[in-house]
Amino acid sequence: KQEVTQIPAALSVPEGENLVLNCSFTDSAIYNLQWFRQDPGKGLTSLLLIQSSQREQTSGRLNASLDKSSGRSTLYIAASQPGDSATYLCAATYNNAGNMLTFGGGTRLMVKP
Amino acid sequence: NAGVTQTPKFQVLKTGQSMTLQCAQDMNHNSMYWYRQDPGMGLRLIYYSASEGTTDKGEVPNGYNVSRLNKREFSLRLESAAPSQTSVYFCASNFLLGSYNEQFFGPGTRLTVL
């Protein structure tokens, strides 16, 4: 069974810190790895998508990397701000899964002023 | 573009009642999905529709039915609601180009079954 894991489940950091969120997946036959942000009581906002042929994607202060051989993706947030406080979810699309997403459990991030 | 829209935003049902959750997207996407999100369980796929006229079961389809009414709309029906179906329901649609596959989500429907 294809599984996606995010550790830690929760993280608290002071404002201004650079931080890394981790995502692990069990199957290297991955099409895409997508990172989402979810604010409390809200839907999911797509942040970055990395295709299997790519190693990283960047958007502003966010950088996501993908290492298929080790089954890992990381989301790097530079100079964190209180407004970055949210739950971050990663999700994988596999070659044989009809474009469906398999989600990790998420990391709940709090950035303290 | 409104993106993916869902109605209603909130709903309270009694056990045994039925209801339909509506979803529409205006991005001309072929594929649409229904997920439920529960504390400690993450997001799980209920049903999906790869294209207009087709539907398939996901990980947790029991107790649900779906209809892909047209390319824009994908509805989820609970025929006889149970307390175990208390959850937040998300609809999503999929932009697919070759191996590029990005999903876009609606704001969710928060359902409580008493």
PDB file of C-alpha atoms in Angstrom:
ATOM      1  CA  LYS A   1       0.000   0.000   0.000  1.00  0.00           C
ATOM      2  CA  GLN A   2       1.274   3.433  -0.906  1.00  0.00           C
ATOM      3  CA  GLU A   3       1.658   5.634   2.161  1.00  0.00           C
ATOM      4  CA  VAL A   4       2.682   9.216   2.784  1.00  0.00           C
ATOM      5  CA  THR A   5       3.976  10.285   6.197  1.00  0.00           C
ATOM      6  CA  GLN A   6       4.672  13.694   7.668  1.00  0.00           C
ATOM      7  CA  ILE A   7       6.784  14.132  10.779  1.00  0.00           C
ATOM      8  CA  PRO A   8       6.488  16.018  13.074  1.00  0.00           C
ATOM      9  CA  ALA A   9       2.745  16.392  13.419  1.00  0.00           C
ATOM     10  CA  ALA A  10       3.225  19.810  15.024  1.00  0.00           C
ATOM     11  CA  LEU A  11       6.004  22.367  15.078  1.00  0.00           C
ATOM     12  CA  SER A  12       6.416  25.697  16.880  1.00  0.00           C
ATOM     13  CA  VAL A  13       9.164  28.148  15.921  1.00  0.00           C
ATOM     14  CA  PRO A  14      10.007  31.792  16.625  1.00  0.00           C
ATOM     15  CA  GLU A  15       9.424  34.347  13.902  1.00  0.00           C
ATOM     16  CA  GLY A  16      12.304  34.757  11.450  1.00  0.00           C
ATOM     17  CA  GLU A  17      13.538  31.188  11.667  1.00  0.00           C
ATOM     18  CA  ASN A  18      14.173  29.143   8.529  1.00  0.00           C
ATOM     19  CA  LEU A  19      12.447  25.799   8.778  1.00  0.00           C
ATOM     20  CA  VAL A  20      12.027  22.494   6.953  1.00  0.00           C
ATOM     21  CA  LEU A  21       8.906  20.351   6.824  1.00  0.00           C
ATOM     22  CA  ASN A  22       9.355  16.698   5.934  1.00  0.00           C
ATOM     23  CA  CYS A  23       7.295  14.320   3.814  1.00  0.00           C
ATOM     24  CA  SER A  24       8.102  10.639   3.220  1.00  0.00           C
ATOM     25  CA  PHE A  25       6.505   8.293   0.700  1.00  0.00           C
ATOM     26  CA  THR A  26       6.807   4.536   0.336  1.00  0.00           C
ATOM     27  CA  ASP A  27       6.737   4.058  -3.426  1.00  0.00           C
ATOM     28  CA  SER A  28       9.300   5.591  -5.777  1.00  0.00           C
ATOM     29  CA  ALA A  29       6.876   5.235  -8.745  1.00  0.00           C
ATOM     30  CA  ILE A  30       5.629   8.725  -8.069  1.00  0.00           C
ATOM     31  CA  TYR A  31       4.213  11.101 -10.687  1.00  0.00           C
ATOM     32  CA  ASN A  32       3.992  14.277  -8.657  1.00  0.00           C
ATOM     33  CA  LEU A  33       4.378  15.562  -5.138  1.00  0.00           C
ATOM     34  CA  GLN A  34       2.113  18.445  -4.203  1.00  0.00           C
ATOM     35  CA  TRP A  35       2.340  20.658  -1.128  1.00  0.00           C
ATOM     36  CA  PHE A  36      -0.756  22.339   0.283  1.00  0.00           C
ATOM     37  CA  ARG A  37      -1.512  24.844   2.993  1.00  0.00           C
ATOM     38  CA  GLN A  38      -4.673  24.597   5.094  1.00  0.00           C
ATOM     39  CA  ASP A  39      -5.811  27.342   7.456  1.00  0.00           C
ATOM     40  CA  PRO A  40      -8.168  26.413  10.322  1.00  0.00           C
ATOM     41  CA  GLY A  41     -11.685  25.820   9.049  1.00  0.00           C
ATOM     42  CA  LYS A  42     -10.661  26.423   5.464  1.00  0.00           C
ATOM     43  CA  GLY A  43      -9.961  24.441   2.316  1.00  0.00           C
ATOM     44  CA  LEU A  44      -6.604  23.442   0.852  1.00  0.00           C
ATOM     45  CA  THR A  45      -4.486  25.900  -1.092  1.00  0.00           C
ATOM     46  CA  SER A  46      -1.936  24.485  -3.511  1.00  0.00           C
ATOM     47  CA  LEU A  47       1.547  25.842  -2.796  1.00  0.00           C
ATOM     48  CA  LEU A  48       3.963  23.929  -5.006  1.00  0.00           C
ATOM     49  CA  LEU A  49       3.918  20.907  -7.269  1.00  0.00           C
ATOM     50  CA  ILE A  50       7.031  18.929  -8.200  1.00  0.00           C
ATOM     51  CA  GLN A  51       6.889  16.540 -11.114  1.00  0.00           C
ATOM     52  CA  SER A  52       8.851  13.295 -10.893  1.00  0.00           C
ATOM     53  CA  SER A  53      11.367  14.588 -13.446  1.00  0.00           C
ATOM     54  CA  GLN A  54      12.108  17.651 -11.314  1.00  0.00           C
ATOM     55  CA  ARG A  55      14.176  18.001  -8.160  1.00  0.00           C
ATOM     56  CA  GLU A  56      12.760  21.224  -6.764  1.00  0.00           C
ATOM     57  CA  GLN A  57      10.317  24.082  -7.193  1.00  0.00           C
ATOM     58  CA  THR A  58      10.390  27.562  -5.709  1.00  0.00           C
ATOM     59  CA  SER A  59       7.729  30.174  -5.004  1.00  0.00           C
ATOM     60  CA  GLY A  60       8.724  33.242  -3.017  1.00  0.00           C
ATOM     61  CA  ARG A  61      10.003  32.136   0.392  1.00  0.00           C
ATOM     62  CA  LEU A  62       9.007  28.527  -0.265  1.00  0.00           C
ATOM     63  CA  ASN A  63      11.195  25.852  -1.801  1.00  0.00           C
ATOM     64  CA  ALA A  64      10.123  22.247  -2.217  1.00  0.00           C
ATOM     65  CA  SER A  65      12.479  19.426  -3.121  1.00  0.00           C
ATOM     66  CA  LEU A  66      11.911  15.865  -4.241  1.00  0.00           C
ATOM     67  CA  ASP A  67      14.260  12.889  -3.859  1.00  0.00           C
ATOM     68  CA  LYS A  68      12.585   9.824  -5.341  1.00  0.00           C
ATOM     69  CA  SER A  69      15.413   7.453  -4.480  1.00  0.00           C
ATOM     70  CA  SER A  70      15.121   8.172  -0.771  1.00  0.00           C
ATOM     71  CA  GLY A  71      11.339   8.605  -0.808  1.00  0.00           C
ATOM     72  CA  ARG A  72      11.470  12.110   0.630  1.00  0.00           C
ATOM     73  CA  SER A  73      10.238  15.603  -0.091  1.00  0.00           C
ATOM     74  CA  THR A  74      10.964  18.699   1.964  1.00  0.00           C
ATOM     75  CA  LEU A  75       9.278  22.084   2.108  1.00  0.00           C
ATOM     76  CA  TYR A  76      11.677  24.833   3.103  1.00  0.00           C
ATOM     77  CA  ILE A  77      10.213  28.079   4.459  1.00  0.00           C
ATOM     78  CA  ALA A  78      12.640  30.976   4.695  1.00  0.00           C
ATOM     79  CA  ALA A  79      12.345  33.772   7.258  1.00  0.00           C
ATOM     80  CA  SER A  80       9.127  32.434   8.759  1.00  0.00           C
ATOM     81  CA  GLN A  81       6.333  34.850   9.692  1.00  0.00           C
ATOM     82  CA  PRO A  82       3.293  34.529  11.997  1.00  0.00           C
ATOM     83  CA  GLY A  83       1.156  34.517   8.844  1.00  0.00           C
ATOM     84  CA  ASP A  84       2.806  31.217   7.867  1.00  0.00           C
ATOM     85  CA  SER A  85       1.014  29.523  10.775  1.00  0.00           C
ATOM     86  CA  ALA A  86      -1.178  26.811   9.245  1.00  0.00           C
ATOM     87  CA  THR A  87      -1.235  23.085   8.561  1.00  0.00           C
ATOM     88  CA  TYR A  88       0.952  21.963   5.687  1.00  0.00           C
ATOM     89  CA  LEU A  89       0.003  18.817   3.806  1.00  0.00           C
ATOM     90  CA  CYS A  90       1.929  16.886   1.207  1.00  0.00           C
ATOM     91  CA  ALA A  91       0.259  14.549  -1.261  1.00  0.00           C
ATOM     92  CA  ALA A  92       1.644  12.136  -3.837  1.00  0.00           C
ATOM     93  CA  THR A  93       0.241  11.043  -7.168  1.00  0.00           C
ATOM     94  CA  TYR A  94       1.346   7.592  -8.265  1.00  0.00           C
ATOM     95  CA  ASN A  95       1.724   6.232 -11.780  1.00  0.00           C
ATOM     96  CA  ASN A  96      -0.876   3.516 -11.324  1.00  0.00           C
ATOM     97  CA  ALA A  97      -3.446   5.360  -9.229  1.00  0.00           C
ATOM     98  CA  GLY A  98      -5.625   7.241 -11.716  1.00  0.00           C
ATOM     99  CA  ASN A  99      -4.279  10.662 -10.769  1.00  0.00           C
ATOM    100  CA  MET A 100      -5.585  10.309  -7.235  1.00  0.00           C
ATOM    101  CA  LEU A 101      -3.739  11.941  -4.368  1.00  0.00           C
ATOM    102  CA  THR A 102      -2.440  10.061  -1.343  1.00  0.00           C
ATOM    103  CA  PHE A 103      -2.145  12.514   1.542  1.00  0.00           C
ATOM    104  CA  GLY A 104       0.151  12.710   4.516  1.00  0.00           C
ATOM    105  CA  GLY A 105      -1.313  13.552   7.901  1.00  0.00           C
ATOM    106  CA  GLY A 106       0.018  17.106   7.827  1.00  0.00           C
ATOM    107  CA  THR A 107       2.327  19.229   9.977  1.00  0.00           C
ATOM    108  CA  ARG A 108       0.668  21.923  12.057  1.00  0.00           C
ATOM    109  CA  LEU A 109       3.025  24.904  12.110  1.00  0.00           C
ATOM    110  CA  MET A 110       2.894  27.774  14.571  1.00  0.00           C
ATOM    111  CA  VAL A 111       5.206  30.749  14.099  1.00  0.00           C
ATOM    112  CA  LYS A 112       5.389  32.844  17.260  1.00  0.00           C
ATOM    113  CA  PRO A 113       5.920  36.626  17.056  1.00  0.00           C
TER     114      PRO A 113
ATOM    115  CA  ASN B   1     -12.816  32.328 -12.198  1.00  0.00           C
ATOM    116  CA  ALA B   2     -14.528  31.059  -9.050  1.00  0.00           C
ATOM    117  CA  GLY B   3     -12.415  27.881  -9.100  1.00  0.00           C
ATOM    118  CA  VAL B   4     -14.068  25.032  -7.196  1.00  0.00           C
ATOM    119  CA  THR B   5     -17.261  25.912  -5.334  1.00  0.00           C
ATOM    120  CA  GLN B   6     -19.195  23.789  -2.842  1.00  0.00           C
ATOM    121  CA  THR B   7     -22.652  24.090  -1.310  1.00  0.00           C
ATOM    122  CA  PRO B   8     -23.708  24.114   1.424  1.00  0.00           C
ATOM    123  CA  LYS B   9     -20.885  25.315   3.692  1.00  0.00           C
ATOM    124  CA  PHE B  10     -22.444  23.809   6.820  1.00  0.00           C
ATOM    125  CA  GLN B  11     -25.126  21.186   7.374  1.00  0.00           C
ATOM    126  CA  VAL B  12     -26.618  19.378  10.356  1.00  0.00           C
ATOM    127  CA  LEU B  13     -28.564  16.182   9.722  1.00  0.00           C
ATOM    128  CA  LYS B  14     -30.335  13.651  11.866  1.00  0.00           C
ATOM    129  CA  THR B  15     -29.458   9.982  11.536  1.00  0.00           C
ATOM    130  CA  GLY B  16     -31.274   8.477   8.565  1.00  0.00           C
ATOM    131  CA  GLN B  17     -31.797  11.732   6.682  1.00  0.00           C
ATOM    132  CA  SER B  18     -30.503  12.146   3.158  1.00  0.00           C
ATOM    133  CA  MET B  19     -28.769  15.029   1.465  1.00  0.00           C
ATOM    134  CA  THR B  20     -26.707  15.946  -1.569  1.00  0.00           C
ATOM    135  CA  LEU B  21     -23.484  17.940  -1.487  1.00  0.00           C
ATOM    136  CA  GLN B  22     -22.953  20.012  -4.597  1.00  0.00           C
ATOM    137  CA  CYS B  23     -19.663  20.811  -6.283  1.00  0.00           C
ATOM    138  CA  ALA B  24     -18.894  22.808  -9.417  1.00  0.00           C
ATOM    139  CA  GLN B  25     -15.703  23.918 -11.144  1.00  0.00           C
ATOM    140  CA  ASP B  26     -15.251  26.503 -13.877  1.00  0.00           C
ATOM    141  CA  MET B  27     -11.695  25.557 -14.934  1.00  0.00           C
ATOM    142  CA  ASN B  28     -12.723  23.075 -17.632  1.00  0.00           C
ATOM    143  CA  HIS B  29     -11.026  20.229 -15.755  1.00  0.00           C
ATOM    144  CA  ASN B  30     -11.831  16.678 -16.747  1.00  0.00           C
ATOM    145  CA  SER B  31     -11.378  14.948 -13.387  1.00  0.00           C
ATOM    146  CA  MET B  32     -13.181  15.641 -10.133  1.00  0.00           C
ATOM    147  CA  TYR B  33     -12.885  14.138  -6.653  1.00  0.00           C
ATOM    148  CA  TRP B  34     -14.642  13.915  -3.318  1.00  0.00           C
ATOM    149  CA  TYR B  35     -12.595  13.607  -0.110  1.00  0.00           C
ATOM    150  CA  ARG B  36     -13.463  13.532   3.544  1.00  0.00           C
ATOM    151  CA  GLN B  37     -11.195  14.895   6.253  1.00  0.00           C
ATOM    152  CA  ASP B  38     -11.322  13.563   9.795  1.00  0.00           C
ATOM    153  CA  PRO B  39      -9.076  14.312  12.778  1.00  0.00           C
ATOM    154  CA  GLY B  40      -6.259  11.780  12.952  1.00  0.00           C
ATOM    155  CA  MET B  41      -7.276  10.192   9.634  1.00  0.00           C
ATOM    156  CA  GLY B  42      -6.211  12.873   7.190  1.00  0.00           C
ATOM    157  CA  LEU B  43      -7.896  13.248   3.808  1.00  0.00           C
ATOM    158  CA  ARG B  44      -9.355  10.118   2.273  1.00  0.00           C
ATOM    159  CA  LEU B  45     -10.813   9.720  -1.198  1.00  0.00           C
ATOM    160  CA  ILE B  46     -14.497   8.773  -1.352  1.00  0.00           C
ATOM    161  CA  TYR B  47     -15.221   8.761  -5.103  1.00  0.00           C
ATOM    162  CA  TYR B  48     -13.747  10.269  -8.195  1.00  0.00           C
ATOM    163  CA  SER B  49     -14.715  10.944 -11.784  1.00  0.00           C
ATOM    164  CA  ALA B  50     -11.898  10.754 -14.304  1.00  0.00           C
ATOM    165  CA  SER B  51     -14.073  12.280 -17.016  1.00  0.00           C
ATOM    166  CA  GLU B  52     -17.662  13.220 -17.723  1.00  0.00           C
ATOM    167  CA  GLY B  53     -19.830  10.111 -17.609  1.00  0.00           C
ATOM    168  CA  THR B  54     -17.491   7.991 -15.462  1.00  0.00           C
ATOM    169  CA  THR B  55     -17.238   7.497 -11.708  1.00  0.00           C
ATOM    170  CA  ASP B  56     -15.096   5.188  -9.581  1.00  0.00           C
ATOM    171  CA  LYS B  57     -14.805   4.264  -5.927  1.00  0.00           C
ATOM    172  CA  GLY B  58     -12.022   5.587  -3.795  1.00  0.00           C
ATOM    173  CA  GLU B  59     -10.779   4.421  -0.414  1.00  0.00           C
ATOM    174  CA  VAL B  60     -13.982   4.953   1.617  1.00  0.00           C
ATOM    175  CA  PRO B  61     -17.070   4.766  -0.690  1.00  0.00           C
ATOM    176  CA  ASN B  62     -19.516   2.948   1.587  1.00  0.00           C
ATOM    177  CA  GLY B  63     -22.637   4.982   2.395  1.00  0.00           C
ATOM    178  CA  TYR B  64     -22.134   7.414  -0.492  1.00  0.00           C
ATOM    179  CA  ASN B  65     -23.201   7.785  -4.107  1.00  0.00           C
ATOM    180  CA  VAL B  66     -22.028  10.267  -6.696  1.00  0.00           C
ATOM    181  CA  SER B  67     -23.251  11.787  -9.939  1.00  0.00           C
ATOM    182  CA  ARG B  68     -21.153  13.492 -12.567  1.00  0.00           C
ATOM    183  CA  LEU B  69     -23.928  15.657 -13.948  1.00  0.00           C
ATOM    184  CA  ASN B  70     -21.796  17.302 -16.624  1.00  0.00           C
ATOM    185  CA  LYS B  71     -18.200  18.400 -16.993  1.00  0.00           C
ATOM    186  CA  ARG B  72     -18.635  21.168 -14.421  1.00  0.00           C
ATOM    187  CA  GLU B  73     -20.612  19.456 -11.668  1.00  0.00           C
ATOM    188  CA  PHE B  74     -19.973  16.469  -9.399  1.00  0.00           C
ATOM    189  CA  SER B  75     -22.395  15.757  -6.551  1.00  0.00           C
ATOM    190  CA  LEU B  76     -22.086  13.518  -3.500  1.00  0.00           C
ATOM    191  CA  ARG B  77     -25.194  11.959  -1.972  1.00  0.00           C
ATOM    192  CA  LEU B  78     -25.720  10.488   1.457  1.00  0.00           C
ATOM    193  CA  GLU B  79     -28.827   8.314   1.230  1.00  0.00           C
ATOM    194  CA  SER B  80     -29.168   7.548   4.953  1.00  0.00           C
ATOM    195  CA  ALA B  81     -26.799   9.617   7.040  1.00  0.00           C
ATOM    196  CA  ALA B  82     -24.988   8.053   9.994  1.00  0.00           C
ATOM    197  CA  PRO B  83     -23.001   9.717  12.813  1.00  0.00           C
ATOM    198  CA  SER B  84     -19.835   8.136  11.343  1.00  0.00           C
ATOM    199  CA  GLN B  85     -20.320  10.404   8.337  1.00  0.00           C
ATOM    200  CA  THR B  86     -19.755  13.515  10.446  1.00  0.00           C
ATOM    201  CA  SER B  87     -16.791  15.060   8.701  1.00  0.00           C
ATOM    202  CA  VAL B  88     -15.537  17.855   6.494  1.00  0.00           C
ATOM    203  CA  TYR B  89     -16.086  17.088   2.828  1.00  0.00           C
ATOM    204  CA  PHE B  90     -13.871  18.534   0.116  1.00  0.00           C
ATOM    205  CA  CYS B  91     -14.395  18.516  -3.600  1.00  0.00           C
ATOM    206  CA  ALA B  92     -11.428  18.891  -5.938  1.00  0.00           C
ATOM    207  CA  SER B  93     -10.760  19.088  -9.641  1.00  0.00           C
ATOM    208  CA  ASN B  94      -7.655  18.188 -11.522  1.00  0.00           C
ATOM    209  CA  PHE B  95      -5.562  19.983 -14.121  1.00  0.00           C
ATOM    210  CA  LEU B  96      -3.790  17.294 -16.110  1.00  0.00           C
ATOM    211  CA  LEU B  97      -1.227  17.864 -18.844  1.00  0.00           C
ATOM    212  CA  GLY B  98       0.972  14.876 -19.564  1.00  0.00           C
ATOM    213  CA  SER B  99       2.504  13.929 -16.247  1.00  0.00           C
ATOM    214  CA  TYR B 100       1.661  17.318 -14.700  1.00  0.00           C
ATOM    215  CA  ASN B 101      -1.239  16.711 -12.356  1.00  0.00           C
ATOM    216  CA  GLU B 102      -2.342  19.505 -10.000  1.00  0.00           C
ATOM    217  CA  GLN B 103      -5.473  19.362  -7.872  1.00  0.00           C
ATOM    218  CA  PHE B 104      -7.497  22.359  -6.770  1.00  0.00           C
ATOM    219  CA  PHE B 105      -9.815  22.197  -3.785  1.00  0.00           C
ATOM    220  CA  GLY B 106     -13.099  23.781  -2.803  1.00  0.00           C
ATOM    221  CA  PRO B 107     -13.691  25.417   0.594  1.00  0.00           C
ATOM    222  CA  GLY B 108     -15.362  22.362   2.104  1.00  0.00           C
ATOM    223  CA  THR B 109     -18.718  21.373   3.590  1.00  0.00           C
ATOM    224  CA  ARG B 110     -18.827  20.784   7.325  1.00  0.00           C
ATOM    225  CA  LEU B 111     -21.387  18.071   8.016  1.00  0.00           C
ATOM    226  CA  THR B 112     -22.641  16.980  11.423  1.00  0.00           C
ATOM    227  CA  VAL B 113     -24.899  13.938  11.752  1.00  0.00           C
ATOM    228  CA  LEU B 114     -26.705  13.689  15.078  1.00  0.00           C
TER     229      LEU B 114
END
